Every structure is written in C-alpha cells, then in structure tokens.
XYZ file of C-alpha atoms in Angstrom:
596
model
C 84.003 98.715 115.276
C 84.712 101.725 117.346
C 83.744 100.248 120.687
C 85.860 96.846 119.420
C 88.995 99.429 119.266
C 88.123 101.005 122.256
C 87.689 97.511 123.927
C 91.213 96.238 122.725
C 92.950 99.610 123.390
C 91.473 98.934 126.984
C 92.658 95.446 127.361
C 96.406 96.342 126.432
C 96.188 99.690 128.531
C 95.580 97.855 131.153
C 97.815 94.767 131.110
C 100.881 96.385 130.274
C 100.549 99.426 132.543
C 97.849 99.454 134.694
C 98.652 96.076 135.826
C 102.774 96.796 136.115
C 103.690 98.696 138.807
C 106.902 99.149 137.223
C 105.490 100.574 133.694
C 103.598 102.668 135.803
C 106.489 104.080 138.085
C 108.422 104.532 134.786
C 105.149 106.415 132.648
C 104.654 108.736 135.507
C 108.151 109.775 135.109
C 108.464 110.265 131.756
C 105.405 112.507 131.812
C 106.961 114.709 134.634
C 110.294 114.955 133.173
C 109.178 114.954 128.662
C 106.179 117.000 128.933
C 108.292 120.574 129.846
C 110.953 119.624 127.880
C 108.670 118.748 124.658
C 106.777 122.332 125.197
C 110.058 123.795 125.119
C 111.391 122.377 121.908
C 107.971 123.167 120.026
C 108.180 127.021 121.301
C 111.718 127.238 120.847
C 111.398 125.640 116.864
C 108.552 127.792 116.433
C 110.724 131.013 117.240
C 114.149 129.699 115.445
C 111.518 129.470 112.632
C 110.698 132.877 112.455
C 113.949 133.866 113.148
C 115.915 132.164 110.235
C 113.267 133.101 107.923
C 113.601 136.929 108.580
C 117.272 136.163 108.882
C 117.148 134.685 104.857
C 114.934 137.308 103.533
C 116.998 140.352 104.982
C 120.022 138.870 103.449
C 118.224 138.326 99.919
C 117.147 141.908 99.937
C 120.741 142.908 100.420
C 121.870 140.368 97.547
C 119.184 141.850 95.257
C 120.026 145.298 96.290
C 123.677 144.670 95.465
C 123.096 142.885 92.580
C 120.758 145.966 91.278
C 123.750 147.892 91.959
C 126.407 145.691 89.576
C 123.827 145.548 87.050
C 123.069 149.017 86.602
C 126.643 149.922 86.645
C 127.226 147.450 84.082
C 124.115 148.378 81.961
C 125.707 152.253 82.952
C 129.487 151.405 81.469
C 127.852 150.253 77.865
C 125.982 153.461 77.894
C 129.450 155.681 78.631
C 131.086 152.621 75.700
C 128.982 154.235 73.070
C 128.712 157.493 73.898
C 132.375 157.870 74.093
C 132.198 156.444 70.258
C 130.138 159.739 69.450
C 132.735 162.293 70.817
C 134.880 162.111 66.851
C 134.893 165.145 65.031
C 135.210 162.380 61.860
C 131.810 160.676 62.821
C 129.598 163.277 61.520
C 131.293 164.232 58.020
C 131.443 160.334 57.412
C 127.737 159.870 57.233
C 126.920 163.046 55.495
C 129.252 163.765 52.723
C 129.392 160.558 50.987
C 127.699 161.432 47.763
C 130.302 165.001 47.069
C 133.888 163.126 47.388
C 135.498 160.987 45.525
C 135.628 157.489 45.003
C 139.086 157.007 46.841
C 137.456 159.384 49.943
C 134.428 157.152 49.750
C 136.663 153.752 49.958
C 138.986 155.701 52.659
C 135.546 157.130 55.071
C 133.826 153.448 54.768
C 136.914 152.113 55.569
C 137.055 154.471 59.103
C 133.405 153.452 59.654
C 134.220 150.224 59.428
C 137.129 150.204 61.926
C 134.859 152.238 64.690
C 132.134 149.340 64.182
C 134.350 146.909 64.867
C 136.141 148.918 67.863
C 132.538 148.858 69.386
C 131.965 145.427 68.216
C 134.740 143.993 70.311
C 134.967 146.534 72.764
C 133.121 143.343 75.176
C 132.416 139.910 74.407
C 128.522 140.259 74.934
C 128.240 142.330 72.611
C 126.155 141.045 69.592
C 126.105 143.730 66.930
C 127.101 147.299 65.977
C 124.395 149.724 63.839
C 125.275 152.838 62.382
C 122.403 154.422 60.490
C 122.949 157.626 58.300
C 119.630 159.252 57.903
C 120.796 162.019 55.161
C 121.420 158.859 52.428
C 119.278 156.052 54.012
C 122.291 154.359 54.259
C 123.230 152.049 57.420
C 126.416 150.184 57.975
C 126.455 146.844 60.524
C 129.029 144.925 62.167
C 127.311 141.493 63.461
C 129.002 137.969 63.666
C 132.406 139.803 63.007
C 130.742 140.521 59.333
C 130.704 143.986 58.110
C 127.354 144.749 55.845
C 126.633 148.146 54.381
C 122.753 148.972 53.133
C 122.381 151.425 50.634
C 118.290 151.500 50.762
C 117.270 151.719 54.121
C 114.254 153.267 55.279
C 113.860 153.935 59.026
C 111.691 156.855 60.485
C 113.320 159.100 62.510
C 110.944 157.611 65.731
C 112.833 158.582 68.828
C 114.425 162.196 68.280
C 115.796 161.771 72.250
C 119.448 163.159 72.888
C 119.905 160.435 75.942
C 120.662 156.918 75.539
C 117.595 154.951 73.816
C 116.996 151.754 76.075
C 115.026 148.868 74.253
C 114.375 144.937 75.168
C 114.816 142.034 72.471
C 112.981 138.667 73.792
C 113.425 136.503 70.973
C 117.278 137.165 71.290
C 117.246 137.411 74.568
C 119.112 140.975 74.419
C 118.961 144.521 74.518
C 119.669 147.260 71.907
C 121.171 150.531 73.314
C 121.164 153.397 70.874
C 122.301 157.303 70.918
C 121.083 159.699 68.177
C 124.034 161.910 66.224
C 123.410 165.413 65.654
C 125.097 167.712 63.731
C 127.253 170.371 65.862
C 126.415 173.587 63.555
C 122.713 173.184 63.249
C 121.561 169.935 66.006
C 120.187 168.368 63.054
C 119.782 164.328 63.589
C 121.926 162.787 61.007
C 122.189 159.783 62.282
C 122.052 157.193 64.591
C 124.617 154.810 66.373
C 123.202 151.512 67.812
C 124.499 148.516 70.221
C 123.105 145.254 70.744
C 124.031 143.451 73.827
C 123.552 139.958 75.121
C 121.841 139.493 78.746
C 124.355 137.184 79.060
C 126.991 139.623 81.130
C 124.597 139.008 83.849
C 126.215 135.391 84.402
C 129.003 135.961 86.810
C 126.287 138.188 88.534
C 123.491 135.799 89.004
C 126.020 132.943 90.076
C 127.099 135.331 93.119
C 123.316 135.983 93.725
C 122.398 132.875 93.709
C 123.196 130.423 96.740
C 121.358 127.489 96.200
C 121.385 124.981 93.213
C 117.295 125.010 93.930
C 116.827 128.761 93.385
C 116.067 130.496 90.081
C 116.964 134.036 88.660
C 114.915 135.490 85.953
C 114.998 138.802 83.899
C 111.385 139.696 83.178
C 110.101 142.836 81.154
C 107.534 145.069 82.783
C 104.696 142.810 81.382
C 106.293 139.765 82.901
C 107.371 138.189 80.271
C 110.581 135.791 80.942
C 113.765 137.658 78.921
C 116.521 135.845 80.234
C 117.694 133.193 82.476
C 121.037 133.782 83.370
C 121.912 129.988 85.094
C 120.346 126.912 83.869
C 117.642 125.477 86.618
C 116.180 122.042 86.097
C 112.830 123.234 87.767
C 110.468 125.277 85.284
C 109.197 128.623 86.603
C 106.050 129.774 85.448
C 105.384 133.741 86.016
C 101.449 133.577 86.390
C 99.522 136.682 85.571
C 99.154 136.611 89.831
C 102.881 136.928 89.967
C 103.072 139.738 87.142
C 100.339 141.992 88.576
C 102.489 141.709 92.071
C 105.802 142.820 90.489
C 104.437 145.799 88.935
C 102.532 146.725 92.172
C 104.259 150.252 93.988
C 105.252 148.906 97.153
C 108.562 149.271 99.689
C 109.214 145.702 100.173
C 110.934 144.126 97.337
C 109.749 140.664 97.984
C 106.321 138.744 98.129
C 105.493 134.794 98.740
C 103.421 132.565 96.721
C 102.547 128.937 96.703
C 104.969 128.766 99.037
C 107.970 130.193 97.430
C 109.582 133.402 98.112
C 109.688 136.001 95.256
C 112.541 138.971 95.541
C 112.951 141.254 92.854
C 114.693 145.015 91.216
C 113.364 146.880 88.859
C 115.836 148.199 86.396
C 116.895 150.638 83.711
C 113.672 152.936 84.397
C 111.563 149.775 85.367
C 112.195 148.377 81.761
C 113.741 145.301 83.309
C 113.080 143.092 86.549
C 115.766 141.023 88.230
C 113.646 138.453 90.061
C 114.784 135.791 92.063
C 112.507 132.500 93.206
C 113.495 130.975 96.470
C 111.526 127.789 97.808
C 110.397 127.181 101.185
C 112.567 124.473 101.891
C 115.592 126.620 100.953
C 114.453 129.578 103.100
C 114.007 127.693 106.074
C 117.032 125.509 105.635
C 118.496 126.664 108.420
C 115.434 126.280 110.620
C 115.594 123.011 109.881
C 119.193 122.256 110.666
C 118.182 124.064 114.006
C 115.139 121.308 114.629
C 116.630 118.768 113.644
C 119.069 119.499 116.280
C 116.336 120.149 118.776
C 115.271 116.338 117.940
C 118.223 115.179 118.166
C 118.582 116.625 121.378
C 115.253 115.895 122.168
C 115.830 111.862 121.421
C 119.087 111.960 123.829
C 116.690 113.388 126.760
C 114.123 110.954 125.864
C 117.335 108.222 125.634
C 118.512 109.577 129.601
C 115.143 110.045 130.824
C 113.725 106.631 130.240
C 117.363 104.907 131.508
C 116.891 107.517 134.756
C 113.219 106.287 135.306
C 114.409 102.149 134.860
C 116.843 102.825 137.367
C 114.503 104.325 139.815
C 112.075 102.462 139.146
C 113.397 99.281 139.866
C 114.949 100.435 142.866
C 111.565 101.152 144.108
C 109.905 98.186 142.460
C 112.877 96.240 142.564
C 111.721 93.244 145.001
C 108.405 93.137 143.864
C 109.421 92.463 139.981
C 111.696 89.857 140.998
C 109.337 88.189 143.093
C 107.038 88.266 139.761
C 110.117 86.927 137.877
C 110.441 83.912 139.346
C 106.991 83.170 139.580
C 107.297 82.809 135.739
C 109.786 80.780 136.173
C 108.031 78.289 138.728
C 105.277 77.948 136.022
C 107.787 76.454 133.713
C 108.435 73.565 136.338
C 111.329 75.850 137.262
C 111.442 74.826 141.377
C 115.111 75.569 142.244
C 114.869 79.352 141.751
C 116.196 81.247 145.135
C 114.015 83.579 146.797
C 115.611 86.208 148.980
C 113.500 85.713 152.598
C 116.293 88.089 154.697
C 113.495 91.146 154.682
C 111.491 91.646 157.864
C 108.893 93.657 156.257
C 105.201 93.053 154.232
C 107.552 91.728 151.131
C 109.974 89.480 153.395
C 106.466 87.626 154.615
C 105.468 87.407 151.112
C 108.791 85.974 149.802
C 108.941 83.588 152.953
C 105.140 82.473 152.274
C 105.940 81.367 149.104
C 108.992 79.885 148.830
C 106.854 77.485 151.438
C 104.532 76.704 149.084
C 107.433 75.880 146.035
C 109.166 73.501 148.579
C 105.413 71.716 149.538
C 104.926 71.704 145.209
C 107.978 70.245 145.149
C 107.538 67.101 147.523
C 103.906 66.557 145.670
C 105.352 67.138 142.515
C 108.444 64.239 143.020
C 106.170 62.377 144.636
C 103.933 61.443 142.008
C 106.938 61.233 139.703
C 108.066 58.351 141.605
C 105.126 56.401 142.024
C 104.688 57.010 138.108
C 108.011 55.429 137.570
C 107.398 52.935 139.929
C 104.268 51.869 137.540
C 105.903 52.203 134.757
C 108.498 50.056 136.040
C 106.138 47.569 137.099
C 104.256 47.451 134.340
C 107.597 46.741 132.393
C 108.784 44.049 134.764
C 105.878 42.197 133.748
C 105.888 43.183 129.872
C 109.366 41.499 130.194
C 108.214 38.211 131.495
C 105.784 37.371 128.952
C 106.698 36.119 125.331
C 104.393 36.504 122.686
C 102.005 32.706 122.190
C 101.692 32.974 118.594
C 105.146 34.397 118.050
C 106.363 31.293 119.306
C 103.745 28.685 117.996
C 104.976 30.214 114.388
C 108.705 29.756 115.374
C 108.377 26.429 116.895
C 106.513 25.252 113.651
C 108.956 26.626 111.287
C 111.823 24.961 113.760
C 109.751 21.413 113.293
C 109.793 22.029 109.707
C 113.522 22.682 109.292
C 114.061 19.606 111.639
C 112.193 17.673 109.078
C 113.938 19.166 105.742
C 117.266 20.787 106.975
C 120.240 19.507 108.603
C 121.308 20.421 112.023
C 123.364 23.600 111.111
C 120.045 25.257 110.259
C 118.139 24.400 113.494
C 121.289 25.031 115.525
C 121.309 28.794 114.214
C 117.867 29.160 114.323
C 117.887 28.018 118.327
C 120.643 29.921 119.002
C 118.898 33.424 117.367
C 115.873 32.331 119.855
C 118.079 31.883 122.426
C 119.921 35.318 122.030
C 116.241 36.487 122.068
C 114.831 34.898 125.126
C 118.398 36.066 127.390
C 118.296 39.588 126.290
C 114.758 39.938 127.036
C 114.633 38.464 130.049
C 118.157 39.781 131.385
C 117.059 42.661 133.513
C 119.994 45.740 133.115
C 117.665 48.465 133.187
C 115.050 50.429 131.139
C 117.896 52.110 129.158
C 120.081 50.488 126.604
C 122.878 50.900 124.245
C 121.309 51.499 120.847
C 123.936 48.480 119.003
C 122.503 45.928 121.587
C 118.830 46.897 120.549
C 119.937 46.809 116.703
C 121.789 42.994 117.745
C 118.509 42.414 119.268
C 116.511 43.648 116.054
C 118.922 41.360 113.840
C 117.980 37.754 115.638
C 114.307 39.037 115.411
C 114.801 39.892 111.790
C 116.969 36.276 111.300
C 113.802 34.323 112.241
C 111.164 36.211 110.475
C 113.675 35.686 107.480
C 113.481 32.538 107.633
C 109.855 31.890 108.671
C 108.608 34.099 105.654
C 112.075 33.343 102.938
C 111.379 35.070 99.728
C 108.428 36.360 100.163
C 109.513 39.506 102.192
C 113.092 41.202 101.730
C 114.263 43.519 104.619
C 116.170 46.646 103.974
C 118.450 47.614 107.609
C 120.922 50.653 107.748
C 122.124 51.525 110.792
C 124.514 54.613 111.079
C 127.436 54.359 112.929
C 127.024 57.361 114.618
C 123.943 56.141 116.978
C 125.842 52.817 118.382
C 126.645 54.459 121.213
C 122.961 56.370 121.967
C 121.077 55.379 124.552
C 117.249 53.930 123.785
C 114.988 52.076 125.982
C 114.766 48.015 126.057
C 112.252 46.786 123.716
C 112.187 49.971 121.219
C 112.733 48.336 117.717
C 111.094 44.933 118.214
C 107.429 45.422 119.053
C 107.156 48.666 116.330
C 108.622 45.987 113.621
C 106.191 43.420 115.019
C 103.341 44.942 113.919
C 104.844 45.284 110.424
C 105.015 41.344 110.349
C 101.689 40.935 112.046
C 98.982 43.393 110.527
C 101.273 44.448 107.713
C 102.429 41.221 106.067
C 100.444 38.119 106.982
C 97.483 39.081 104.642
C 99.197 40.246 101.625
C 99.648 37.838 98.704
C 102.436 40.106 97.302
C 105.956 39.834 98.369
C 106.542 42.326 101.434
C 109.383 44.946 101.827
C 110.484 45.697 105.279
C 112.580 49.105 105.444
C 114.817 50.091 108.621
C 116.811 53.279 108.671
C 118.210 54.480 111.871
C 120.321 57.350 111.735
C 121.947 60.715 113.849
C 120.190 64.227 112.437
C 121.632 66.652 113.992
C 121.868 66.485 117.903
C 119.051 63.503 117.598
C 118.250 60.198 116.561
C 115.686 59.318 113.904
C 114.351 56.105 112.943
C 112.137 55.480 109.752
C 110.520 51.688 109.612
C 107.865 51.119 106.729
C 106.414 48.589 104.857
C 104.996 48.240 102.103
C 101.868 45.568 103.837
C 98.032 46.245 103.620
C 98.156 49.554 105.317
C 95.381 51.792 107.040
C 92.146 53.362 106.083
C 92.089 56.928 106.904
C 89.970 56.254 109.952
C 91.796 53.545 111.777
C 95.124 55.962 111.200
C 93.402 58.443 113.291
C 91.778 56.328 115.717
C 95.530 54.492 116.462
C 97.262 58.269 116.151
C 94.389 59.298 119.176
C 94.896 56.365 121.432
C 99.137 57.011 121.208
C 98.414 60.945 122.025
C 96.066 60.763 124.705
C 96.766 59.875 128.488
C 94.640 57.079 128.778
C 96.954 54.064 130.204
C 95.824 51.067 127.728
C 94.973 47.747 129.566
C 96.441 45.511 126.622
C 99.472 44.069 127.963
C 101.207 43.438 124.814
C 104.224 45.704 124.248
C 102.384 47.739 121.792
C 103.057 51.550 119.833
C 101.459 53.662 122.886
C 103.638 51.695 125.211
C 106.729 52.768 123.577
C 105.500 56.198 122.743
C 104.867 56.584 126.598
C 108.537 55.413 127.238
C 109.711 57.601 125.069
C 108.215 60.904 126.023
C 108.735 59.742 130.379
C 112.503 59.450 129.412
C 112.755 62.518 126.826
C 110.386 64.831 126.777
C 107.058 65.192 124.787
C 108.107 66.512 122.468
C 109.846 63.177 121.045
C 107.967 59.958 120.906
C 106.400 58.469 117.759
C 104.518 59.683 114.130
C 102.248 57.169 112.341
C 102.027 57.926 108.493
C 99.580 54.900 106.483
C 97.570 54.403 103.541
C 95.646 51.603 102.841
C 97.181 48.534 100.412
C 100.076 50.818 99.762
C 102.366 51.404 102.786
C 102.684 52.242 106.718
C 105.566 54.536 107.777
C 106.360 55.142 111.645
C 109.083 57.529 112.714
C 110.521 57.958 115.837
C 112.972 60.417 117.317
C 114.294 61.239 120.610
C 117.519 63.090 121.387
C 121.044 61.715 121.055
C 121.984 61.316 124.264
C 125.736 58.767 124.486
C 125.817 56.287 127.551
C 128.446 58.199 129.249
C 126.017 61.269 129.653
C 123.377 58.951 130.861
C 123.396 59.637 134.759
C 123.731 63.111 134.326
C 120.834 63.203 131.917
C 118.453 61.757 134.178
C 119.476 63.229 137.370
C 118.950 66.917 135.490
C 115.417 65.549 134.358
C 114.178 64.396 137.964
C-alpha cells in the first residue's frame, strides 16, 4: 500500500512539476521568498504568545488585588455599621433591667429595641437579619424579613467571649453573620450580644467590574473550598476539585495557578475565612494572542497572494516562449492547424518554432489531402447509389399499378404515376449532397403515397413534421432508405396490421428524427451485430443505400458525434433516431467552409 502511495505521489510529482519548467521556476520561488517569511511568523506568534499571556495575568492580579481592596472595605464599613450601634448609653440598661420596671417601661424599652433592630435592619439592602441576644434573661429579640420576633427562652452559651468583631460563614444561605459582644461599662461583664447577617450578594456590582469576559467565573470559596457564593450567573459549571482546594490554601506569593488549562486567580479574605477566586479559560487569556495570529495569517495569506502573482510574472517572462510553444501544440492535437507561431527569434527557440510550424503546414497538405479524395469517394460512391432504383421496389409498384389498371379508373393510376414520377426526377436530379429538409419530407410523402396504397389497411402511417426544421439542411436520400427497411424487414412478414411512426422535430439547436414500427423486430444479437457494422470504419460493399451509408453521411457532414441510434426488440417494435445539428440553408457555405 505504502509503496502504491509512494508510486502515485511520484507519478504526480513528477508530471506537474518536474516535467513543467514553469511550475518549477514558480516552486523555486516560493520556497526562496515563503520559507523566511513563514519562520518569522511562527517565532514572532510564539513571542506575542507569551507576551499577551503575561500581559492578561498581570492585569488579573491587579483586578483581584483591587477587588480584595473594595471587598474588605465593604466587609470593613458593616463592621464600623454595628459597632457604631453599640456606642448607646440605652443599649445596656435595655437588656438588663427588664424584669425590675414596670410594665409601661417594659412596653417603652422593647419598643427602643425594636427601633435600633430595624435601624440596623435597613441600614443596607443586603442585609438579611438583625440579632440581639440578652444573656442576663435568655432573652433575644430579631428583626428578619422586616418581622420583629422576641424569644423569651433562649439558651445560647456564652462561646466566643472576644471584644472584636466575630466573623462567621453561612453556606446554605449563602451569607455571613457578623457579631460584637456587649459588655457592661462598670464591671466588663458580657451581657449581651448584637448580631448581623449579611447577604454575599453586595459583592455583585464588584464581581461585574472584575469580571471581563461573559466566559469567566467568580467564586467565593471558604478555606476548605467549598463554593459560598457566586456572585454572576455562568452557564459553565465549575467544579473546585480537592487538587484545586489544596492549591488555594498553599502559602505562596503568586496569587494565581493554572489547571486543565484554565487560569485560577484568587484573595484570601477577612483573616483567610473567605477566597475570592476567579476562573479564566485559555481561550480567554490568550484572546489577544489570537487576534495577533490571526493577523499574522492574514498577513501571511496576502504575502503568499503577492508572492505567487510575483513568481507567475517572472516566470513566464522567463518561460514565456517555451509555454506557448507547448500551448499550441495542444491545440494542433485537437485538429487545431491555423494557430500562429511566432518564427521572428534568431535563437535555439526561433529554430524550434520555425521547425515546427514546417511540419503543421506539411500535416496540413496530408491532412486535406486525404479529405478530398475521401469526399471524392464518397461522392462517387453516391453518384452511383443515385443511378440505381431498387428491382423489387419497382416489380411491387409496377404490379400494384397493373392491378389498379385492372380495377380502378384512370384517376388512380394517373396519381399513382405521377408519385413515381416525382420519385424517379428527384432522385435522379443531381443538386448536390445537401438538401432542404421540406424537399426530403415531399420526397418521403410520394414514397409513403405508394406504400399506402400497395399495403391499404393493413399498415397506417403516423408523419409529423415540425415547422421549425423546413428550412434545415439534410443530405439527399436521408428519410427514404431508413423507412425502407421498416417496409421491407419490418412489415412484409407480419400478419398483423403495421404502424409506421415519423416524428421529425427541432430540440434545441438540433434536429431529431424518431421512425419506428411496430414490425417483427430484432433479436438481441442481430441488434448488436447491425449497431457494430454502423459504428465501425469498415466501408460495406452492399451497394444498396442502406443505415451505415447514411450514418457515414451523417457523421462526414456533422461530426461524430451525430449520426444514427438503433433501439429493437423482437415481434414488438424497431426504433431508429437520428440527429444532427440544425444548421438553415443560408448558413450552409459557411458551415462547410469552417469544417474543411
């Protein structure tokens, strides 16, 4: 198989640019002028590359950085929100002296704790819920989905004693809880505790600026990993593998790390509590490189456009007379002999130019002479097809005349003379090989008149002639001797009544004719013997005017690529078709003198 491939690869090398001195002119060139300029493109992508990608991740870093930066100072400002709710001198008294006033101060301090839950609650849209827990009467008081609740049994242990803000992370609710311990002023006693739960959702306006690309994905991830929050819906799913986790939680001064082809930058936050990670795919990060090569192709394909239209020009002025020497060689082996062939050069390609428009010329002379002593035959041969009328053509017509003489007034022998006579004068009335195609038809109908009579109702003929075709030209003696045969092999056997179809008719720029019959027919090997003798170039000694005869005259005055078709099957029909180009009598020299 291999040395097949190798063989063919070979044969095509070869003939299309080993053996072209043109393809080889132009290859060499090409090669001298795309190799350099191809090295340069792949070194030059390969550094644009590296560029843009250290380009993208400097400016993530910076966009993580910054973002880090908003983040914690929003994350800082909820922090300063509820301590500034600790600095009132009423907080305090209202969670611990609730059981020694009266019912009116009781109404009047839940009514104040009320309004500072609700000042925290809608201190900022994000915010979820307010908690204030009074250790002293396990009491706790909640503002959450602008509801106020108030739990007289609540049991909470005192947990986290820490005077700074108490950070904590909520992943079902995708939030966090901020909370600040209250102590009393006279004694630092924890009485209490005041508590804030805030929605991850403030980080949307954040993650839209740090985000640049509908394909990348920001994430809030505890320190285990675990996906808290994603601040902008992404329609790809991103799965933090246990890889990824151990990675983010490694010490290390680069923020950023790549896997599986994506780009991973990320900030830890609030005491590395929280991570801000952002996912970045390849095709994303090197965006930009590939703006640059596709660019580089682009110019690439234009130098590749230039250099192959600088190396035809130079090429064929080097190859020039050489390639149109070869040129209309081609064009003398399509019987092509009036090409001109330039014989003013005095050097190696002059003599070769001279040398063989000699040998056209002496083609030529050969050539036209044969053509004319084939013409001459055919001519001959014609002549003498002319002067002979068929014997038992006539014994049959001359026996059905003696018959009508016998049964028939004179009108009917008159008319049947006079079709004969028609016959006999345009037959023997030389005006050339080439007729009008209404006198062959007028010919065709005193044919048709006799055999009409000879055979009466035992035969019915069918003839449409389009009007189109009266005017095409057709050589003498077309219709007749085809139709003859119908009469003669078709119809004298058969017992049943014979139908004789004639359509001749313009398709397109040519003229078709369809005769068939519906007589005895063909076995399948007679068809091809008869189809065999009309294709080959055997000259057949029967001197009747037969199919091959016409076929021959068709294809010397058309072409051979018209002539005659021969469809048959035996006791059902026989169908012969003929075309040849329309050609009107008024183009008839000029046809002919193109053709010779």
């Amino acid at each position: 198989m291999n040395m097949h491939i190798r063989s063919r690869f070979k044969h095509y090398f070869n003939k299309y640019i080993v053996e072209s001195m043109q393809r080889k002119l132009m290859g060499t060139l090409l090669l001298v002028m795309m190799v350099p300029l191809l090295i340069f493109m792949l070194i030059s992508t390969h550094i644009s590359r590296g560029a843009v990608e250290s380009s993208e991740i400097s400016s993530n870093l910076s966009r993580m950085e910054l973002s880090n930066s908003y983040i914690e100072e929003q994350l800082n400002w909820y922090n300063d929100f509820l301590f500034s709710a600790l600095v009132d001198d009423k907080l305090v008294p209202s969670i611990t002296t609730m059981d020694n006033i009266s019912a009116t101060n009781v109404f009047n301090t839940q009514s104040y704790i009320k309004d500072k839950l609700f000042g925290l609650y809608n201190g900022d849209e994000d915010i979820l819920s307010v908690k204030l827990v009074s250790y002293g009467d396990r009491r706790f008081y909640k503002v959450e989905n602008k509801d106020f609740y108030i739990e007289n049994e609540y049991d909470e242990a005192k947990n986290n004693e820490a005077k700074a803000a108490i950070f904590k992370v909520d992943p079902e609710t995708n939030s966090f809880t901020l909370a600040r311990n209250i102590y009393r002023f006279e004694d630092q006693k924890l009485v209490g505790k005041l508590e804030m739960q805030v929605s991850f959702s403030f980080m949307e306006h954040i993650a839209e600026k740090l985000q640049s690309n509908e394909q990348e994905s920001i994430l809030l991830l505890d320190n285990h990993g675990n996906q808290l929050y994603t601040p902008i819906e992404n329609d790809q799913s991103i799965k933090i593998s246990e890889d990824i986790s151990t990675k983010l939680n490694t010490p290390k001064g680069t923020k950023y790390f790549t896997k599986d082809k994506d780009y991973y930058f990320f900030q830890e936050l609030m005491n590395e509590q929280i991570i801000l990670l952002k996912v970045v795919p390849e095709e994303v990060m090197m965006v930009g490189a590939v703006y640059i090569g596709q660019t580089g192709i682009a110019i690439l394909l234009i130098s590749i456009f230039l250099t192959i239209i600088l190396s035809i020009i130079v090429s064929n002025q080097v190859a020039k007379p050489i390639v149109a020497l070869s040129r209309k060689m081609e064009h003398v082996e399509e019987n092509n002999f009036s090409v001109e062939i330039d014989t003013s050069r005095s050097d190696e390609i002059g003599h070769l130019n001279r040398k063989y428009k000699e040998m056209i010329n002496r083609i030529k002379e050969l050539i036209e002479k044969d053509y004319k002593r084939e013409m001459e035959n055919r001519d001959a041969q014609f002549l003498a097809l002319q002067s002979q009328i068929n014997p038992h053509f006539l014994f049959n017509t001359l026996q059905v005349i003696s018959g009508m003489a016998l049964k028939r007034n004179a009108k009917d022998i008159y008319a049947m003379t006079q079709k004969l006579a028609f016959m006999f004068r345009y037959i023997t009335n030389k005006r050339g090989d080439l007729v009008y195609m209404k006198e062959e038809v007028n010919h065709l109908n005193n044919y048709l008149y006799i055999q009409k009579v000879r055979f009466g109702d035992n035969i019915s003929i069918h003839l449409f002639v389009d009007e189109a075709v009266n005017e095409a030209i057709i050589p003498l003696l077309t219709l007749q001797p085809i139709i003859e045969n119908s009469f003669k092999h078709g119809f004298e056997s058969q017992i049943e009544k014979g139908h004789l179809k004639i359509d001749i008719q313009k398709v397109f720029d040519e003229v078709e004719i369809i005769i068939e019959d519906n007589g005895v027919g063909m076995p399948i090997q007679v068809l091809e013997k008869l189809r065999g003798k009309i294709s080959s170039n055997i000259e057949s000694q029967n001197r009747s005017i037969g199919l091959k005869n016409v076929d021959s005259r068709i294809k010397l005055y058309f072409g051979r690529e018209y002539g005659i078709e021969i469809f048959s099957k035996e006791s059902e029909y026989t169908k012969i078709i003929l075309r040849m180009p329309y050609q009107k009598g008024s183009e008839l020299n000029e046809y002919f003198i193109n053709r010779r």
